[in-house]
Coordinates of C-alpha atoms and ligand atoms in Angstrom, one line a residue:
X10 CA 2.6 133.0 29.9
X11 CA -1.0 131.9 30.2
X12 CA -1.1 128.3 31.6
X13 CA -2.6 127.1 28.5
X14 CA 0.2 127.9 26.5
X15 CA 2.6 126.5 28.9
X16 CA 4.8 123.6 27.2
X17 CA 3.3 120.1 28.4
X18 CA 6.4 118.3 29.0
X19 CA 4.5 115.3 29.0
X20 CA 2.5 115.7 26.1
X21 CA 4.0 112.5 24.0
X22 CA 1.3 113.1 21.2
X23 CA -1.1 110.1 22.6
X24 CA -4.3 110.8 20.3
X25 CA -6.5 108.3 21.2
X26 CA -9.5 107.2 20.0
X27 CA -11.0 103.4 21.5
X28 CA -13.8 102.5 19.3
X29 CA -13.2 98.5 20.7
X30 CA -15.0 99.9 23.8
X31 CA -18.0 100.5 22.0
X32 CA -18.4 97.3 21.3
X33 CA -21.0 95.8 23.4
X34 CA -19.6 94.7 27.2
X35 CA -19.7 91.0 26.4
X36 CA -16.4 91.5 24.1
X37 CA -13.9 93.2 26.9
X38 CA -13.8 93.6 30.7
X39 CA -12.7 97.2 31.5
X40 CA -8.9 97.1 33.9
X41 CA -5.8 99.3 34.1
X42 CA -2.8 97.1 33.7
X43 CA -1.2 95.9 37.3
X44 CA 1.6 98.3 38.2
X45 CA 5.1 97.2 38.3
X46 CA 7.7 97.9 40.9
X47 CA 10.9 99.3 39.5
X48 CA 9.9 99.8 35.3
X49 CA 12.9 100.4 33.3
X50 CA 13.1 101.2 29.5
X51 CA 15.5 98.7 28.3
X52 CA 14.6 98.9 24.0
X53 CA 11.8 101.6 22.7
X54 CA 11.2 101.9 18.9
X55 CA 11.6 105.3 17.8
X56 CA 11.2 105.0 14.8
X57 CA 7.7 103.4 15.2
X58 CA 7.0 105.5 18.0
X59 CA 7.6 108.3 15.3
X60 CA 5.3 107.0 12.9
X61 CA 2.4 106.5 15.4
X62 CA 3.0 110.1 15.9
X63 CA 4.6 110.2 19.3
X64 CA 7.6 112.0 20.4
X65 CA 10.5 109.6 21.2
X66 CA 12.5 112.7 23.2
X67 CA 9.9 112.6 26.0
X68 CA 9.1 108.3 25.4
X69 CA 12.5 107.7 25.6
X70 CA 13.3 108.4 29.8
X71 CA 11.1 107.7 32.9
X72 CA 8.0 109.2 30.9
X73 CA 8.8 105.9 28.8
X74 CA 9.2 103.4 31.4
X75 CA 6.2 104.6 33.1
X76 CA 4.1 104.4 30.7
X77 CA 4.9 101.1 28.8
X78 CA 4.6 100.0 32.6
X79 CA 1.4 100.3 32.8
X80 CA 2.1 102.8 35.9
X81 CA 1.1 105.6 34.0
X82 CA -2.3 106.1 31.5
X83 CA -2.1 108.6 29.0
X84 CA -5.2 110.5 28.8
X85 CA -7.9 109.1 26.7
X86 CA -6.7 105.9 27.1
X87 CA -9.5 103.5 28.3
X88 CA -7.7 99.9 29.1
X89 CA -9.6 96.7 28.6
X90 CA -8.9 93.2 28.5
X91 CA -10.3 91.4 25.2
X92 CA -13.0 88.8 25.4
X93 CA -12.2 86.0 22.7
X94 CA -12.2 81.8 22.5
X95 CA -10.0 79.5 20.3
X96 CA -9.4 76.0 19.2
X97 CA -6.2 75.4 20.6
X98 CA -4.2 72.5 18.6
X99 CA -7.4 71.3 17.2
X100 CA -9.9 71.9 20.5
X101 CA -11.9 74.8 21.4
X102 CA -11.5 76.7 24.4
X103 CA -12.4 80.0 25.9
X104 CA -10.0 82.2 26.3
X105 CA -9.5 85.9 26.5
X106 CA -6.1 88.4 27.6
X107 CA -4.7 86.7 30.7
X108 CA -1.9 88.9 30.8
X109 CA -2.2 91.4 27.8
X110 CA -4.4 95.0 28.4
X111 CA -5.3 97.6 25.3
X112 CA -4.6 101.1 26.1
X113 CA -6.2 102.0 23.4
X114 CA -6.6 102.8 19.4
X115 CA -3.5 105.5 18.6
X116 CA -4.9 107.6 15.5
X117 CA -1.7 108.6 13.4
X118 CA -0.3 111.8 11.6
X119 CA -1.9 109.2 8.6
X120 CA -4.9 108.7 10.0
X121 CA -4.6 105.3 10.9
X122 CA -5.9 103.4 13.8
X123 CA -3.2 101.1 15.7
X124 CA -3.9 99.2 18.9
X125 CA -1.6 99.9 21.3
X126 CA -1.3 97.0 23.5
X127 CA 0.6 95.8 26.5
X128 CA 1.6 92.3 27.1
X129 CA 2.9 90.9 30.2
X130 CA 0.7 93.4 32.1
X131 CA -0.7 91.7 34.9
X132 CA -3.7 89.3 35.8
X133 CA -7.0 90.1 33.8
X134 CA -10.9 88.2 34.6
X135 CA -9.5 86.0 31.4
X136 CA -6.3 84.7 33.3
X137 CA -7.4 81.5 34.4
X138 CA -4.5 79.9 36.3
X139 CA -1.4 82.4 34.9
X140 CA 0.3 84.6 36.6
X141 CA -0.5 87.5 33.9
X142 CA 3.3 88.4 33.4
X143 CA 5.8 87.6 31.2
X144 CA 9.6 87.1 31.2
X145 CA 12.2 89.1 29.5
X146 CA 13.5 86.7 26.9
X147 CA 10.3 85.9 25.0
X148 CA 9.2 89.2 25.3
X149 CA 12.8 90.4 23.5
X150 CA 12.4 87.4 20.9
X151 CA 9.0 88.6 19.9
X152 CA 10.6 92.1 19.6
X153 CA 13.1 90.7 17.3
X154 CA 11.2 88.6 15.3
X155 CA 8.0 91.0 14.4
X156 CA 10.6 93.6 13.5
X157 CA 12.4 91.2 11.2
X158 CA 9.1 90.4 9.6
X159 CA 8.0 93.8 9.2
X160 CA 11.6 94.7 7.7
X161 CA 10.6 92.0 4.7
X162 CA 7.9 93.6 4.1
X163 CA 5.5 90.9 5.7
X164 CA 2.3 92.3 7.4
X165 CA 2.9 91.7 11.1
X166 CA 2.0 93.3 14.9
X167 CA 5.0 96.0 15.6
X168 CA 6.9 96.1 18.8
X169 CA 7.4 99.9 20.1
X170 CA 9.1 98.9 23.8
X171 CA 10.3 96.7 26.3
X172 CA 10.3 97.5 29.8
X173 CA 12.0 95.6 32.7
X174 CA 9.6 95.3 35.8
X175 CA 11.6 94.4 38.8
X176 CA 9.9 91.7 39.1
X177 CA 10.7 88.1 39.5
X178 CA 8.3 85.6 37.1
X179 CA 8.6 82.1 38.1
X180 CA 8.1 79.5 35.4
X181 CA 11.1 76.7 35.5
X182 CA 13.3 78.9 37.3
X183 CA 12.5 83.0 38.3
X184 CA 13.4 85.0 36.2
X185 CA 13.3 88.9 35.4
X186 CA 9.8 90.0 34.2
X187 CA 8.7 92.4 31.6
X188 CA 6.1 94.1 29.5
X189 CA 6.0 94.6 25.5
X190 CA 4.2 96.9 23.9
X191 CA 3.2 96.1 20.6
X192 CA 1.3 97.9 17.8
X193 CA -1.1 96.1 15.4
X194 CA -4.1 97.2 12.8
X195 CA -6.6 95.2 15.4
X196 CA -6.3 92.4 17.7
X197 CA -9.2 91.2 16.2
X198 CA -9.1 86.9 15.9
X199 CA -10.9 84.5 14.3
X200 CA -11.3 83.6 18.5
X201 CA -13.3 86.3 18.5
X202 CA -15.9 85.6 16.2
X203 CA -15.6 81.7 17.8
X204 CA -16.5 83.5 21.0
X205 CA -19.1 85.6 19.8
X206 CA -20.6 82.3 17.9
X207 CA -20.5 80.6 21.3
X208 CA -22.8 82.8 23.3
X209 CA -25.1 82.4 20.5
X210 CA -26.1 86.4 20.5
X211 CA -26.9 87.0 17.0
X212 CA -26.9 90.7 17.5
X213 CA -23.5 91.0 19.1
X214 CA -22.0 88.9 16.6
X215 CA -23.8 91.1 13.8
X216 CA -22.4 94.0 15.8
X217 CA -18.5 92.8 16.1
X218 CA -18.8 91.6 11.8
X219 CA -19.9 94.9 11.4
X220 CA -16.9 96.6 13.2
X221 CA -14.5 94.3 11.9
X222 CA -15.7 95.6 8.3
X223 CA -15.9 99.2 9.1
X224 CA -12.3 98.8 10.7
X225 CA -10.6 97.0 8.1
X226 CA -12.5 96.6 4.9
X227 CA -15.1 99.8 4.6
X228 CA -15.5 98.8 1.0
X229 CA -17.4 95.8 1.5
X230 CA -20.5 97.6 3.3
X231 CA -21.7 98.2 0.5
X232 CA -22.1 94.9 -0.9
X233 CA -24.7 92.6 -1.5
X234 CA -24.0 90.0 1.1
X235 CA -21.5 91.9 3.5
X236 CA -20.7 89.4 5.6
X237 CA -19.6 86.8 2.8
X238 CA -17.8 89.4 1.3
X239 CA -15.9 89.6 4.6
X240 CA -14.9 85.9 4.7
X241 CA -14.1 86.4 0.7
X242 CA -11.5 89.1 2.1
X243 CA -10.1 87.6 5.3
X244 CA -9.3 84.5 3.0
X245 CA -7.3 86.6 0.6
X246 CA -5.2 88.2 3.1
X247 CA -4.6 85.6 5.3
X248 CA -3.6 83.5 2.1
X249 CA -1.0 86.2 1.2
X250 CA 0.0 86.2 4.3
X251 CA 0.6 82.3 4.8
X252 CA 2.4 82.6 1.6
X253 CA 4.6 85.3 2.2
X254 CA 5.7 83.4 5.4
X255 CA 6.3 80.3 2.9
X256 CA 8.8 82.4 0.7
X257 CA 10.7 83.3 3.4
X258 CA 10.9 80.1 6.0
X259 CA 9.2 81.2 8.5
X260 CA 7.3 78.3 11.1
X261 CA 4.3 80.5 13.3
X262 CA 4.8 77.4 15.1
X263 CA 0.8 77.7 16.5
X264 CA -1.7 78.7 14.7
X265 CA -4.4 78.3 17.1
X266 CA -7.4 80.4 15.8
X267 CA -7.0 82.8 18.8
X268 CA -3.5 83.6 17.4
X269 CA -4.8 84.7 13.3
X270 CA -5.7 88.1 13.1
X271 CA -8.6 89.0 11.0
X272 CA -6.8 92.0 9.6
X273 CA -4.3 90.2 8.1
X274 CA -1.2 90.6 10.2
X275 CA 1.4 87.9 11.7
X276 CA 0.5 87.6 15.4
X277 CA 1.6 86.0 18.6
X278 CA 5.5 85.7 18.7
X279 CA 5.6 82.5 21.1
X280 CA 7.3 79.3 18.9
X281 CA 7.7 80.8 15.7
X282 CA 11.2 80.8 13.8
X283 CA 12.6 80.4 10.2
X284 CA 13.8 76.9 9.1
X285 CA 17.5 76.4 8.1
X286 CA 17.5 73.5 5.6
X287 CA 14.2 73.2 3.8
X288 CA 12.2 70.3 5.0
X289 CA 8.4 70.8 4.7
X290 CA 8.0 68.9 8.1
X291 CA 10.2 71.0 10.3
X292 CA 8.8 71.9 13.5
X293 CA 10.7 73.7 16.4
X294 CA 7.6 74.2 19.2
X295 CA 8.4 71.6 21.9
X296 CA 4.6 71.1 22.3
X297 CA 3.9 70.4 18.7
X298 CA 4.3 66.6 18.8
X299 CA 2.2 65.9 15.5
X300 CA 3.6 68.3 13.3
X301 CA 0.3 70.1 13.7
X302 CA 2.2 73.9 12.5
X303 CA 5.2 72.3 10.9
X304 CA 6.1 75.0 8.1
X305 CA 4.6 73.1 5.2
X306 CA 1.4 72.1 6.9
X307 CA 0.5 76.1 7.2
X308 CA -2.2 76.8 4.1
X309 CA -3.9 74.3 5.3
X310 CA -4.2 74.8 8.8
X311 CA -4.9 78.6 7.6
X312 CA -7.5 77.2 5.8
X313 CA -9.0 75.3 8.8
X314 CA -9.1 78.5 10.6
X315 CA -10.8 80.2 8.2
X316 CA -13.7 77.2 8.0
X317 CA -14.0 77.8 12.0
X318 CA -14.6 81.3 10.8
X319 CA -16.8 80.7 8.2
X320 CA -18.9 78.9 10.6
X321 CA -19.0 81.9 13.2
X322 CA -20.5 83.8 10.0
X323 CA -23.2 81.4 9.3
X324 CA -26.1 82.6 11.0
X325 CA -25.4 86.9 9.1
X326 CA -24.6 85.2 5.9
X327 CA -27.7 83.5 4.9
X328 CA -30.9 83.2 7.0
X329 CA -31.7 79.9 5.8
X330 CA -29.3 78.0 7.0
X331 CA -28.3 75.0 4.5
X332 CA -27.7 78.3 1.9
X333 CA -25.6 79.6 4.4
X334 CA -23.6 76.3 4.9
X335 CA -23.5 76.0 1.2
X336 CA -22.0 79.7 0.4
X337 CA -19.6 79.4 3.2
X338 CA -18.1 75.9 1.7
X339 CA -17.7 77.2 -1.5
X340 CA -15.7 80.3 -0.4
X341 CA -13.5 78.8 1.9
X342 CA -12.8 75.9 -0.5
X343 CA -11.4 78.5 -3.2
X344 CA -8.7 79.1 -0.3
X345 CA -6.2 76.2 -1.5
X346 CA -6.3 78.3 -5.4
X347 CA -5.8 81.6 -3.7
X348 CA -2.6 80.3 -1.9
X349 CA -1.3 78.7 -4.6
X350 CA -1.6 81.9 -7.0
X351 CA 0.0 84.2 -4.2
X352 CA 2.7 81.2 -3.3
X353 CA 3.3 80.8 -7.1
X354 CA 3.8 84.5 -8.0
X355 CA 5.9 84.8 -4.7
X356 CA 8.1 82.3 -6.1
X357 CA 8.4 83.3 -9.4
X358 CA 9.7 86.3 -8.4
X359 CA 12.4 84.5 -6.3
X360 CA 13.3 82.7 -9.2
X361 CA 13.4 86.3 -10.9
X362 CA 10.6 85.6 -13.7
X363 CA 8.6 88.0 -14.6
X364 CA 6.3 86.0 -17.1
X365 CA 4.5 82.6 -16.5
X366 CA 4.3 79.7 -17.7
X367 CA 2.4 76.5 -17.6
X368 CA 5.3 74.5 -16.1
X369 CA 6.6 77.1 -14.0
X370 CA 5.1 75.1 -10.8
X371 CA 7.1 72.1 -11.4
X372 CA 10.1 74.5 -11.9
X373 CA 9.9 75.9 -8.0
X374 CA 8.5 72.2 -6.8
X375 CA 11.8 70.1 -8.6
X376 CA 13.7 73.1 -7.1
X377 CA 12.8 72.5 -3.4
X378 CA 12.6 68.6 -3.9
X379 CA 16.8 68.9 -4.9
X380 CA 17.1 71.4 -1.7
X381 CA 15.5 68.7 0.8
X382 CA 17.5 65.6 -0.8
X383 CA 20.4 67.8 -0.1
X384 CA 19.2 69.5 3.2
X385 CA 20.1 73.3 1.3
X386 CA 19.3 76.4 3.3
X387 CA 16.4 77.5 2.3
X388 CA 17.6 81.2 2.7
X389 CA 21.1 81.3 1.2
X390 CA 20.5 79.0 -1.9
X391 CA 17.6 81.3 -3.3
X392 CA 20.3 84.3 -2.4
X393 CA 23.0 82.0 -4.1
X394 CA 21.3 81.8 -7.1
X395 CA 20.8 85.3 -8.1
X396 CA 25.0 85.9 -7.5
X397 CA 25.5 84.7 -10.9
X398 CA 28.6 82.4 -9.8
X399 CA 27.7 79.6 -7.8
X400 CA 29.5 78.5 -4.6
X401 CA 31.7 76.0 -5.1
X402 CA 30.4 73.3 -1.9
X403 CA 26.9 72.0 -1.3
X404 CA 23.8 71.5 -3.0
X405 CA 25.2 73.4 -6.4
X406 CA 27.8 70.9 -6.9
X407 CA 25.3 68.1 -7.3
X408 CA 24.1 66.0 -10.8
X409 CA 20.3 67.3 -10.1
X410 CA 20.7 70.6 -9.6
X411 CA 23.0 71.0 -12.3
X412 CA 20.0 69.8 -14.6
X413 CA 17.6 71.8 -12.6
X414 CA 19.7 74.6 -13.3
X415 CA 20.4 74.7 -17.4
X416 CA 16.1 74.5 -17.1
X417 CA 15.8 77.3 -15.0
X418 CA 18.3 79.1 -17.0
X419 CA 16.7 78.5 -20.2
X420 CA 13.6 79.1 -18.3
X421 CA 15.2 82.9 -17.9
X422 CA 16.2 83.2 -21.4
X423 CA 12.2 82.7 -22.4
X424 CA 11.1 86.3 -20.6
X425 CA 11.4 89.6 -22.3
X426 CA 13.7 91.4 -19.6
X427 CA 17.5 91.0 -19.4
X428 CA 18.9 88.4 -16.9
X429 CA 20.4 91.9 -14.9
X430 CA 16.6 92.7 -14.3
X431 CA 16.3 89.5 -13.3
X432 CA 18.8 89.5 -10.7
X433 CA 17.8 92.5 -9.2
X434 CA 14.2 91.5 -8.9
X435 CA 16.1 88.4 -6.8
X436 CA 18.1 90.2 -4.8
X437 CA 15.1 92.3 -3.8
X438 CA 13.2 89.4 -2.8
X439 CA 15.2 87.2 -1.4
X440 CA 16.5 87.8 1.6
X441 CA 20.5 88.1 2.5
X442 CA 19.5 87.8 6.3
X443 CA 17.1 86.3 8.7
X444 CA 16.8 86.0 12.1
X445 CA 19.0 83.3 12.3
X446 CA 17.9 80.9 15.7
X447 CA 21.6 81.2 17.2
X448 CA 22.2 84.8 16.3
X449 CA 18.7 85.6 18.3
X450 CA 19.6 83.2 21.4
X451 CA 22.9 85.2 21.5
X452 CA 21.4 88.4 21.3
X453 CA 19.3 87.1 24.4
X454 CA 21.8 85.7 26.1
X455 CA 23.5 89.1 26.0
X456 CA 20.4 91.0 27.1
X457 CA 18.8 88.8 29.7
X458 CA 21.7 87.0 31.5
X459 CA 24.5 90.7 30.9
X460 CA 22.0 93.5 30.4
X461 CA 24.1 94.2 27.3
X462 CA 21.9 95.1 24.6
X463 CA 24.4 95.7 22.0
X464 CA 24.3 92.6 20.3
X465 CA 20.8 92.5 20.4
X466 CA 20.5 96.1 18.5
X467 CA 23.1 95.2 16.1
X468 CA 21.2 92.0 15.3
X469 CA 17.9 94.3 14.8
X470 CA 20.2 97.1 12.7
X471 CA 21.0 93.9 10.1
X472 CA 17.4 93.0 10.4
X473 CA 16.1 96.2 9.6
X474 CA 18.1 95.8 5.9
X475 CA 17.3 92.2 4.9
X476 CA 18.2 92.3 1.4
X477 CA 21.5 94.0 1.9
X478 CA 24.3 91.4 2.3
X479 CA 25.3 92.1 5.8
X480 CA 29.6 92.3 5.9
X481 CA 30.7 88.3 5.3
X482 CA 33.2 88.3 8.5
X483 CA 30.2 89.1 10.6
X484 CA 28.7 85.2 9.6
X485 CA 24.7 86.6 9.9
X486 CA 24.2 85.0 7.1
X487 CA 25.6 81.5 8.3
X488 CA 22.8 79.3 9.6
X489 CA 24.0 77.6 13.2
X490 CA 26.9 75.4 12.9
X491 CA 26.1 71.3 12.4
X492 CA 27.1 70.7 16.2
X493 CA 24.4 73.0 17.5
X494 CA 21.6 71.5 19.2
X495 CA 18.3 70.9 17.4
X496 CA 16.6 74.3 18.0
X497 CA 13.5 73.9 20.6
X498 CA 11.0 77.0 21.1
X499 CA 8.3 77.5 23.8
X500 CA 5.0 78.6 23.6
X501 CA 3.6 81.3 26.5
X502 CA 6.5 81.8 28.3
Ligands
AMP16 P1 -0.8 82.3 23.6 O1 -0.1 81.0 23.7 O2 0.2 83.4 23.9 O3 -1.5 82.6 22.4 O4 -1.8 82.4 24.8 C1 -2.9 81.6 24.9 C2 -3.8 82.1 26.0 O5 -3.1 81.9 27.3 C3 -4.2 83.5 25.9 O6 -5.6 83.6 26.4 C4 -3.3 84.2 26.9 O7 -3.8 85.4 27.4 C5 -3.1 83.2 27.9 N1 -1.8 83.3 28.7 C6 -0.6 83.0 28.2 N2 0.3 83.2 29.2 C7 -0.3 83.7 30.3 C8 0.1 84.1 31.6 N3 1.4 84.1 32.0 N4 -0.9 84.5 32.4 C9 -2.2 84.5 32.1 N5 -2.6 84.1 30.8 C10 -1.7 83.7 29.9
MG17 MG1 -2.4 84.1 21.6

């Protein structure tokens, strides 16, 4: 056998390709991730790993471990820390990775480009006073969480492995460190562009517009005014987006603009979690006094993202710079119709209509007003509804949503499609189970304080189904029980 043909055990099928680094040098400081002590592979996504074209067999051991370490770089990866700034609750800041590094850009069987990124990685130049690490349990509940989003169908960073470090991290108490790896279409931020606005380079921000359009909307170089076309397109998806995260209950819990991706996907797992009872004004982020990124405050605060993106865009959009200002404002003020159309649809659909009509707004809004009088789940009493027999306690006992419900079903009865189409466009839509906040803290408990990951991958397993009812005695579908403690979540841990 001729050494070339020899079998490369460790060839794990790493293709990759890192056009981030062509960007010019202001945008990334070139580092290898800080290597860990004792790396263990304690949850690795093979099916993901599968779609990005790698080969779980050889991921799966030491090869894993080393590698989602940090200890060991594939070949033609070229790590980097990203460059990027932020306004942070409402105040800009710079910013950059203080404790995540890129690999690099995977190119897929499909021919996609994925970042594969590491998170928990060590100190970076953008670390400022952290310790560049992270702890087991947050890196777990981001696992969790991103899968569960991805699993309804909502665009989202992926999470391909956890590794243990054998480390100590000290925040409150020590506790085990670890690294995630996560997947996403770019970790390109609206904090970018803020930071390529702030060093007031003209040509490096023309330069990072023009990547951001080549990467994720290659249509739009052809236009007439690329670069308003570009804020045209991040407004639609992150409008979907925000929506979808409406029609399901789920609080990002900070949207700083360092933490909205320009391609569209859910990112940065810190606070985030899905309300039980619907009240517009929940908040579970321990830092979020105001309500800034309570769940019903979300379009908007998208939207004020996107006008701190707008402005970054300015100086490429219009060289005269009252037209600019003028173009920008009327784009990003079509973002509040653009919501509302995706939020309506999205809604419609979970009512199981498949035509509109004009009052079909105050349908959904007298629906959710009756579900916070009463304090209903917002999960189960959309899945309640398409069961065709109501349960017998709660919210579906009460005068008003008795009425509410002889209109909606009349409301049915006006649409060309049987009420059987209808309840199988439900039951695809709404979910039977979300990552409910006790099942996830149990699943962490388990993990962190047992090193028993069972519960945790049966948790994902349900997860990975959302609209199949999961088995009643198993109570995933149960949100926590009244005596539980409000939920509290932490941001950066
Ligand atoms: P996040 O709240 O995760 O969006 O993080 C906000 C900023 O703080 C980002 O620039 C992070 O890189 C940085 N950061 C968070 N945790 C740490 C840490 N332990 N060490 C260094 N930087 C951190
Ligand atoms: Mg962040």
């Amino acid at each position: 056998m001729t050494p070339s043909s020899k079998p490369n055990h460790v060839d794990a099928g790493w293709r990759f390709d890192n056009s981030y680094g062509r960007l010019p040098a202001a945008f990334y400081a070139r580092l290898n991730p800080v290597p860990v002590r004792t790396p263990k592979l304690v949850v690795f996504n093979a099916a993901l790993a599968h779609a990005l074209g790698l080969d779980p067999d050889v991921l799966k051991g030491d090869e894993g471990a080393a590698v989602f370490a940090g200890n060991r770089i594939p070949g033609g990866a070229e790590p980097l820390a990203q460059a990027y700034a932020g306004h942070q609750f409402g105040f800009f800041t710079m910013l950059g990775d203080g404790r995540a590094i890129l690999l690099g850009e995977q190119v897929t069987p499909r021919g996609e480009r994925v970042d594969i990124q590491f998170k928990g990685s060590g100190r970076t130049p953008f670390s400022r006073q952290g310790d560049g690490r992270a702890a087991l349990g947050p890196m777990l509940r981001e696992y969790i969480i991103s899968e569960a989003l991805h699993a309804l169908g909502i665009p989202t960073t992926r999470s391909l492995a956890v590794v243990t470090t054998g480390e100590q991290v000290f925040r409150e108490t020590a506790l085990a460190g670890a690294i995630l790896t996560r997947t996403a279409a770019s970790h390109i931020r609206v904090g970018t562009f803020e930071y390529a606005a702030a060093r007031g380079n003209t040509d490096e921000l023309r330069a990072l517009a023009d990547y951001t359009i080549q990467r994720h909307f290659p249509d739009l170089s052809a236009d007439d005014n690329p670069y308003l076309a570009l804020l045209e397109a991040v407004m639609a998806r992150q409008a979907s987006l925000v929506a979808q995260w409406m029609l399901v209950g789920f609080i990002h819990g900070v949207m700083n603009t360092d933490n909205m991706a320009l391609g569209g996907e859910t990112i940065d797992y810190g606070p985030c979690a899905f309300m039980d009872a619907y009240d517009p004004n929940t908040v579970f982020s321990s830092i979020d006094h105001n309500g800034r990124y309570a769940y019903g405050r979300q379009p908007q605060i998208a939207q004020w993202n996107l006008a701190r993106f707008a402005e970054t865009l300015l100086p490429l959009i219009h060289e005269d710079s009252q037209e600019a200002i003028s173009m920008a404002t009327t784009a990003v003020s079509g973002f509040a119709d653009t919501f509302r159309q995706d939020w309506l649809s999205g809604m419609r659909t979970k009512l199981g209509l498949q035509n509109q009509e004009a009052d079909d707004h105050a349908l959904v809004q007298d629906l959710l007003a009756c579900m916070q009088r009463h304090g209903a789940d917002f999960t189960n009493t959309f899945r309640d509804l398409a069961s065709g027999s109501l349960p017998e306690a709660s919210i579906f006992q009460t005068q008003d949503f008795k009425q509410w419900f002889e209109r909606w079903q009349a409301r049915l009865k006006r649409q060309p499609d049987s009420l059987e189409v209808s309840c199988r466009l439900m039951n695809t839509h709404n979910p039977a189970i979300i990552p409910r906040n006790h099942r996830v803290e149990e699943a962490l408990a388990a993990a962190v304080e047992r090193a028993d990951y069972a519960v945790m991958q049966n948790l994902l397993d349900y997860l990975g189904t959302p609209f199949q009812d999961p088995p009643e005695e198993a109570g995933y579908h149960l949100p926590a029980p009244p005596s539980a403690q409000p939920y509290r979540t932490f941001c950066g841990t």
